[in-house]
């Protein structure tokens, strides 16, 4: 464990008030707040060290390139990837999964080939596969979750058939917080010769990740949920898979030579990074990942487990509230509905009046909403800086909502 108040002091925004109440930020699943080291790194980069990367032979360009490229190694360390050459920078998970859909899957999949995915995927891990369904007749095979919100890894493994070309699965649901045993899925899929893409958008934020031990082929992270800037992210791509990929976006940086009737490409990973990248965003993500590693992802996971246990116990005492998906393996993300007429949007508006930020809606997971039979939920998603007292404030505010709506 760590001193949560010391961590809170690193995040300037946490000392502000919202609607005359101290901010209780419980919308980390959507995007996390930024520690001062990240904010300072952005200011320093633009104030003293900014130029385009990879191109200039001048001091500032070299400096920016050095800082930017160093982030590849930081990401590789954070994920325990075998090599930084297996890290492709992206603007976030959405771009990362679209990259794999276009550059790896589209040229390889034939009509009738299958992609296995679960009903609790975020749209970012659904829609790029729908493109392949619409455009080239690929079949999407959906694996259900049970009433508790658990995804049985064996059900995913059993869904892998002779036509399966990819398993695309989240490590942690952004709606219910369910954690999936992706290592077991990867091991079984590997035996069947089927690559696995793991959406680590939530998983990487809440637990230590080791892609080498996990044995996945693709692993996506998104910087803004990892306490870094928006517009930053990365994709781990195992080198065998990278060798099978065609280029994605075309433009500067990803080429070696261009003529009137020929083009040749840069080596991977830069082959997949066209144009001016999010230079300062990625530098900021590197600082955020170093900050997390400095504290220790195991300690962050332990702290969040105490938040989860406290929230689970408190919410269980509210018999007019239903937690949607209460898996034993869940992390500190709670989606809930209130009995009666109260709509999730009304609840979140009332909570906001008390300075509590939660999210309401379908959380970019419509198939899961349909599966759970709810139109919308409120979601309280906790992060490394939240406290047990903030859980209590949430519960008090929910009791107030219940009294209001009767
Ligand atoms: N996958 C999951 C599980 C998510 O929670 C999110 C964001 O909410 C995404 C993918 C998409 O991430 P981004 O919007 O940063 O690309």
XYZ file of C-alpha atoms and ligand atoms in Angstrom:
422
model
C 0.000 0.000 0.000
C 1.028 3.625 -0.236
C 0.106 6.913 1.335
C -2.928 7.859 -0.756
C -2.818 11.455 0.489
C 0.731 11.811 -0.798
C -0.441 10.466 -4.170
C -3.399 12.869 -4.156
C -1.032 15.775 -3.587
C 0.629 14.899 -6.922
C -2.623 15.655 -8.797
C -3.388 19.392 -8.798
C -6.982 19.040 -9.997
C -7.949 16.961 -6.961
C -7.754 20.000 -4.726
C -10.408 21.908 -6.669
C -14.038 22.234 -5.751
C -16.957 21.365 -8.004
C -20.304 22.959 -7.163
C -18.799 24.181 -3.886
C -17.884 20.675 -2.798
C -14.471 18.972 -2.893
C -14.154 17.098 -6.159
C -14.735 13.343 -5.874
C -13.504 12.095 -9.218
C -14.974 8.674 -10.019
C -14.858 8.828 -13.818
C -11.413 7.295 -14.201
C -12.725 4.616 -16.530
C -13.413 7.344 -19.080
C -10.201 9.286 -18.493
C -7.878 9.749 -15.535
C -6.485 12.969 -14.076
C -2.846 13.918 -14.586
C -0.084 14.165 -11.988
C 1.999 17.326 -11.861
C 5.032 15.516 -13.323
C 3.051 14.914 -16.514
C 1.722 18.474 -16.659
C 5.238 19.823 -16.059
C 6.702 17.545 -18.740
C 4.197 18.920 -21.265
C 5.061 22.500 -20.312
C 8.798 21.797 -20.473
C 8.500 20.086 -23.832
C 6.666 23.012 -25.405
C 8.660 25.670 -23.541
C 12.180 24.356 -24.140
C 12.427 21.158 -26.159
C 9.925 21.259 -28.989
C 10.504 20.535 -32.682
C 9.348 17.863 -35.088
C 10.902 14.448 -34.564
C 13.045 12.213 -36.785
C 13.583 14.900 -39.422
C 15.868 17.697 -38.397
C 19.539 17.719 -37.835
C 19.254 20.524 -35.352
C 19.504 20.520 -31.591
C 15.804 20.821 -30.756
C 14.723 18.159 -33.221
C 17.352 15.793 -31.888
C 16.307 16.517 -28.311
C 12.605 15.979 -29.059
C 13.414 12.780 -30.993
C 15.499 11.447 -28.131
C 12.734 12.078 -25.587
C 10.010 10.754 -27.870
C 11.856 7.587 -28.866
C 12.801 6.871 -25.247
C 9.091 6.332 -24.567
C 9.144 3.149 -26.664
C 11.515 1.628 -24.133
C 9.385 2.877 -21.239
C 6.261 1.267 -22.721
C 8.187 -1.969 -23.335
C 9.298 -1.955 -19.681
C 5.798 -1.149 -18.436
C 4.348 -4.089 -20.386
C 7.420 -6.315 -20.078
C 7.536 -6.624 -23.860
C 10.566 -8.511 -25.190
C 11.723 -5.542 -27.264
C 10.900 -1.883 -27.827
C 10.765 -2.677 -31.563
C 7.478 -4.414 -30.796
C 5.874 -1.166 -29.626
C 3.934 0.942 -32.138
C 2.816 4.389 -31.023
C -0.854 5.145 -31.532
C -3.240 7.911 -30.519
C -4.975 5.426 -28.211
C -6.618 2.030 -28.174
C -9.166 2.913 -30.843
C -6.441 3.664 -33.355
C -4.418 0.652 -32.181
C -7.213 -1.860 -32.787
C -8.139 -0.237 -36.107
C -4.478 -0.589 -37.083
C -4.596 -4.336 -36.442
C -7.930 -4.695 -38.206
C -6.697 -2.923 -41.327
C -3.034 -3.873 -41.440
C -3.038 -7.428 -40.101
C -6.555 -8.875 -40.271
C -8.098 -7.427 -43.469
C -5.555 -8.867 -45.908
C -5.562 -12.277 -44.222
C -9.216 -13.035 -43.521
C -11.462 -14.663 -46.102
C -15.282 -14.738 -46.206
C -16.484 -17.165 -43.520
C -13.371 -16.776 -41.360
C -14.195 -16.039 -37.735
C -13.198 -13.593 -35.042
C -14.084 -14.565 -31.466
C -15.013 -11.752 -29.104
C -17.045 -11.310 -25.939
C -20.270 -9.387 -25.452
C -18.537 -7.131 -22.957
C -16.126 -5.527 -25.421
C -15.906 -1.762 -25.780
C -17.031 -0.528 -29.206
C -13.349 0.083 -30.005
C -12.914 -3.688 -29.946
C -16.116 -4.372 -31.887
C -16.564 -1.858 -34.683
C -13.186 -2.476 -36.406
C -14.258 -6.139 -36.661
C -17.713 -5.152 -37.930
C -15.878 -3.411 -40.787
C -14.451 -6.812 -41.752
C -17.879 -8.425 -41.388
C -19.465 -5.785 -43.626
C -16.693 -5.535 -46.185
C -15.409 -9.064 -46.516
C -17.882 -11.465 -44.965
C -15.975 -12.212 -41.760
C -18.120 -13.857 -39.070
C -18.161 -12.464 -35.519
C -18.565 -15.182 -32.859
C -19.830 -13.747 -29.586
C -19.113 -15.276 -26.197
C -21.647 -14.475 -23.460
C -20.936 -13.443 -19.884
C -22.815 -15.047 -17.000
C -25.289 -13.414 -14.598
C -22.456 -12.305 -12.302
C -20.700 -10.622 -15.211
C -17.970 -13.257 -15.444
C -16.483 -14.338 -18.730
C -15.521 -18.008 -18.564
C -12.164 -18.358 -20.345
C -13.124 -21.913 -21.306
C -16.163 -20.570 -23.186
C -13.841 -18.346 -25.205
C -11.496 -21.266 -25.862
C -14.439 -23.495 -26.870
C -15.600 -20.831 -29.353
C -12.322 -21.157 -31.263
C -13.043 -23.288 -34.307
C -11.215 -24.288 -37.482
C -12.180 -20.997 -39.180
C -11.148 -18.759 -36.253
C -8.382 -16.376 -37.255
C -8.326 -14.099 -34.220
C -9.554 -13.818 -30.635
C -10.144 -10.174 -29.625
C -10.866 -9.850 -25.927
C -10.730 -7.272 -23.177
C -8.607 -7.844 -20.085
C -11.033 -5.856 -17.954
C -14.532 -4.619 -18.675
C -14.926 -0.849 -18.632
C -18.544 -1.335 -17.515
C -18.483 -4.012 -14.812
C -14.782 -4.145 -13.943
C -14.742 -7.911 -14.627
C -11.185 -9.157 -15.061
C -10.672 -11.897 -17.640
C -8.080 -14.661 -17.395
C -6.513 -13.648 -20.696
C -3.318 -15.660 -20.078
C -5.325 -18.878 -20.087
C -7.082 -17.861 -23.310
C -3.742 -16.943 -24.925
C -2.153 -20.276 -23.974
C -5.048 -22.303 -25.412
C -5.317 -20.134 -28.536
C -1.580 -20.467 -29.141
C -1.910 -24.266 -29.114
C -4.583 -23.912 -31.780
C -2.443 -21.460 -33.762
C -4.854 -18.550 -33.290
C -3.482 -15.081 -32.425
C -5.020 -13.121 -29.545
C -5.552 -9.383 -29.315
C -6.010 -8.133 -25.759
C -7.650 -4.780 -25.136
C -5.645 -3.507 -22.184
C -7.272 -0.061 -22.000
C -8.576 -0.784 -18.510
C -6.445 -3.744 -17.483
C -3.121 -1.930 -17.765
C -4.415 0.838 -15.486
C -5.409 -1.394 -12.613
C -2.927 -4.292 -12.444
C 0.648 -5.171 -13.362
C 0.835 -6.361 -16.980
C 3.384 -8.744 -18.445
C 2.674 -9.368 -22.119
C 5.517 -11.892 -22.322
C 4.010 -14.057 -19.594
C 0.488 -13.452 -20.938
C 1.520 -14.701 -24.368
C -0.708 -12.359 -26.367
C 0.051 -11.245 -29.915
C -1.383 -7.744 -29.641
C -1.947 -5.617 -26.528
C -3.467 -2.130 -26.643
C -3.003 0.679 -24.133
C -4.372 4.193 -24.141
C -2.343 6.924 -22.431
C -5.114 9.143 -21.098
C -6.494 6.406 -18.847
C -2.962 5.763 -17.571
C -2.737 9.281 -16.102
C -1.055 10.532 -19.291
C -2.194 12.961 -22.009
C -5.093 12.297 -24.346
C -3.979 11.423 -27.871
C -1.242 9.098 -26.601
C -1.144 5.330 -26.682
C 0.684 2.275 -27.870
C 0.192 -1.189 -29.221
C 2.411 -4.126 -28.367
C 2.672 -6.266 -31.493
C 4.629 -9.523 -31.336
C 7.332 -9.430 -33.972
C 5.991 -12.447 -35.896
C 2.680 -10.628 -36.277
C 4.343 -7.336 -37.148
C 6.148 -9.060 -39.996
C 2.743 -10.108 -41.371
C 1.305 -6.576 -41.420
C 0.895 -4.285 -44.388
C 1.320 -0.545 -43.799
C -1.683 1.327 -42.373
C -1.603 5.096 -42.954
C 0.681 6.369 -45.708
C 2.804 9.492 -45.483
C 6.017 10.833 -44.064
C 8.190 8.871 -41.629
C 6.786 5.462 -42.566
C 8.682 5.387 -45.883
C 12.257 4.766 -46.907
C 12.039 5.992 -50.482
C 9.300 7.392 -52.676
C 9.447 7.814 -56.427
C 6.896 8.433 -59.134
C 6.175 4.756 -59.620
C 7.595 3.094 -56.549
C 7.607 3.321 -52.783
C 9.560 1.437 -50.143
C 8.827 1.395 -46.445
C 10.684 2.104 -43.252
C 11.474 -0.709 -40.853
C 8.856 -1.637 -38.264
C 7.684 -0.194 -35.956
C 8.017 3.148 -37.801
C 6.476 1.576 -40.893
C 3.184 1.828 -38.995
C 3.573 5.419 -37.803
C 2.846 7.855 -40.625
C 3.049 11.627 -40.356
C 3.895 13.882 -37.450
C 2.966 11.925 -34.323
C 1.638 13.130 -30.991
C 5.141 14.087 -29.922
C 4.411 15.796 -26.627
C 1.507 13.470 -25.869
C 3.757 10.414 -26.093
C 6.482 12.115 -24.058
C 3.819 12.825 -21.434
C 2.678 9.200 -21.509
C 6.251 8.093 -20.878
C 6.401 10.312 -17.794
C 3.047 8.935 -16.595
C 4.202 5.324 -17.009
C 7.421 6.069 -15.120
C 5.316 7.653 -12.384
C 3.168 4.504 -12.163
C 6.201 2.213 -12.159
C 7.775 4.403 -9.472
C 4.794 3.776 -7.207
C 4.387 0.161 -8.319
C 1.452 -1.304 -10.200
C 1.166 -4.036 -7.556
C 0.685 -1.382 -4.875
C -1.864 0.457 -7.009
C -3.741 -2.825 -7.540
C -3.732 -3.515 -3.777
C -5.004 -0.016 -2.990
C -7.788 -0.320 -5.554
C -8.755 -3.734 -4.205
C -9.398 -2.134 -0.826
C -11.599 0.471 -2.567
C -13.407 -2.278 -4.434
C -14.036 -4.331 -1.290
C -15.301 -1.310 0.627
C -17.550 -0.182 -2.250
C -18.863 -3.693 -2.798
C -19.801 -4.066 0.865
C -21.411 -0.632 1.080
C -23.377 -0.925 -2.165
C -24.596 -4.402 -1.158
C -26.362 -2.716 1.762
C -28.553 -0.662 -0.580
C -31.410 -2.995 -1.452
C -32.858 -0.525 -3.959
C -29.656 -0.495 -6.002
C -28.476 -3.184 -8.430
C -24.811 -3.549 -9.213
C -24.649 -4.779 -12.795
C -22.087 -7.553 -12.967
C -20.626 -8.252 -9.554
C -17.901 -10.686 -10.493
C -15.556 -11.965 -7.773
C -12.660 -11.021 -10.029
C -13.818 -7.488 -10.651
C -11.690 -4.410 -10.226
C -12.859 -1.122 -8.744
C -15.421 -0.267 -11.433
C -19.109 -0.323 -10.461
C -22.021 0.060 -12.849
C -25.371 0.283 -11.156
C -29.038 1.063 -11.628
C -31.542 2.323 -9.076
C -35.001 0.864 -8.722
C -37.867 3.193 -9.544
C -38.019 5.998 -12.003
C -34.556 7.418 -11.521
C -32.622 7.469 -14.766
C -28.835 7.103 -14.773
C -28.480 10.599 -16.235
C -30.550 12.126 -13.430
C -28.497 10.303 -10.814
C -25.220 11.528 -12.270
C -26.552 15.106 -12.422
C -27.502 14.972 -8.757
C -24.150 13.453 -7.811
C -22.419 16.240 -9.739
C -24.216 18.804 -7.565
C -22.340 17.169 -4.686
C -19.019 17.353 -6.512
C -19.063 13.669 -7.449
C -18.128 12.876 -11.045
C -19.496 9.594 -12.404
C -20.521 8.563 -15.884
C -23.997 7.662 -17.131
C -25.022 5.965 -20.335
C -24.072 2.891 -22.312
C -20.304 3.289 -21.845
C -19.545 2.401 -25.492
C -20.659 -1.156 -24.735
C -24.114 -1.524 -26.258
C -23.991 -5.327 -26.720
C -23.287 -5.671 -22.985
C -26.123 -3.294 -22.097
C -28.459 -5.379 -24.237
C -27.164 -8.564 -22.594
C -27.772 -7.109 -19.120
C -31.180 -5.819 -20.175
C -30.549 -2.224 -19.140
C -30.786 0.945 -21.198
C -28.121 2.810 -19.264
C -26.174 2.611 -16.027
C -24.322 4.952 -13.724
C -20.673 4.025 -13.450
C -18.320 4.861 -10.619
C -14.789 3.957 -11.678
C -12.005 4.341 -9.153
C -8.348 5.184 -9.617
C -5.083 5.202 -7.712
C -5.913 8.444 -5.858
C -9.416 7.632 -4.628
C -10.076 7.051 -0.936
C -12.381 4.998 1.256
C -13.989 8.269 2.384
C -14.865 8.999 -1.237
C -16.653 5.644 -1.436
C -18.680 6.734 1.609
C -19.497 10.084 -0.030
C -20.762 8.248 -3.103
C -22.963 5.995 -0.977
C -24.353 8.979 1.014
C -25.179 10.768 -2.231
C -26.887 7.669 -3.617
C -29.005 7.438 -0.468
C -30.002 11.041 -1.038
C -31.011 10.170 -4.634
C -33.081 7.262 -3.374
C -34.932 9.480 -0.908
C -35.518 12.031 -3.650
C -36.926 9.573 -6.158
C -38.578 7.374 -3.523
N -11.423 -0.359 -24.671
C -11.858 -0.157 -23.426
C -12.061 -1.345 -22.519
C -12.087 1.134 -22.978
O -12.518 1.334 -21.716
C -11.871 2.220 -23.859
C -12.191 3.597 -23.430
O -13.119 3.831 -22.686
C -11.401 1.956 -25.140
C -11.193 0.656 -25.524
C -11.128 3.053 -26.125
O -10.077 3.853 -25.702
P -9.762 5.219 -26.446
O -11.038 5.993 -26.506
O -8.746 5.868 -25.590
O -9.238 4.889 -27.794
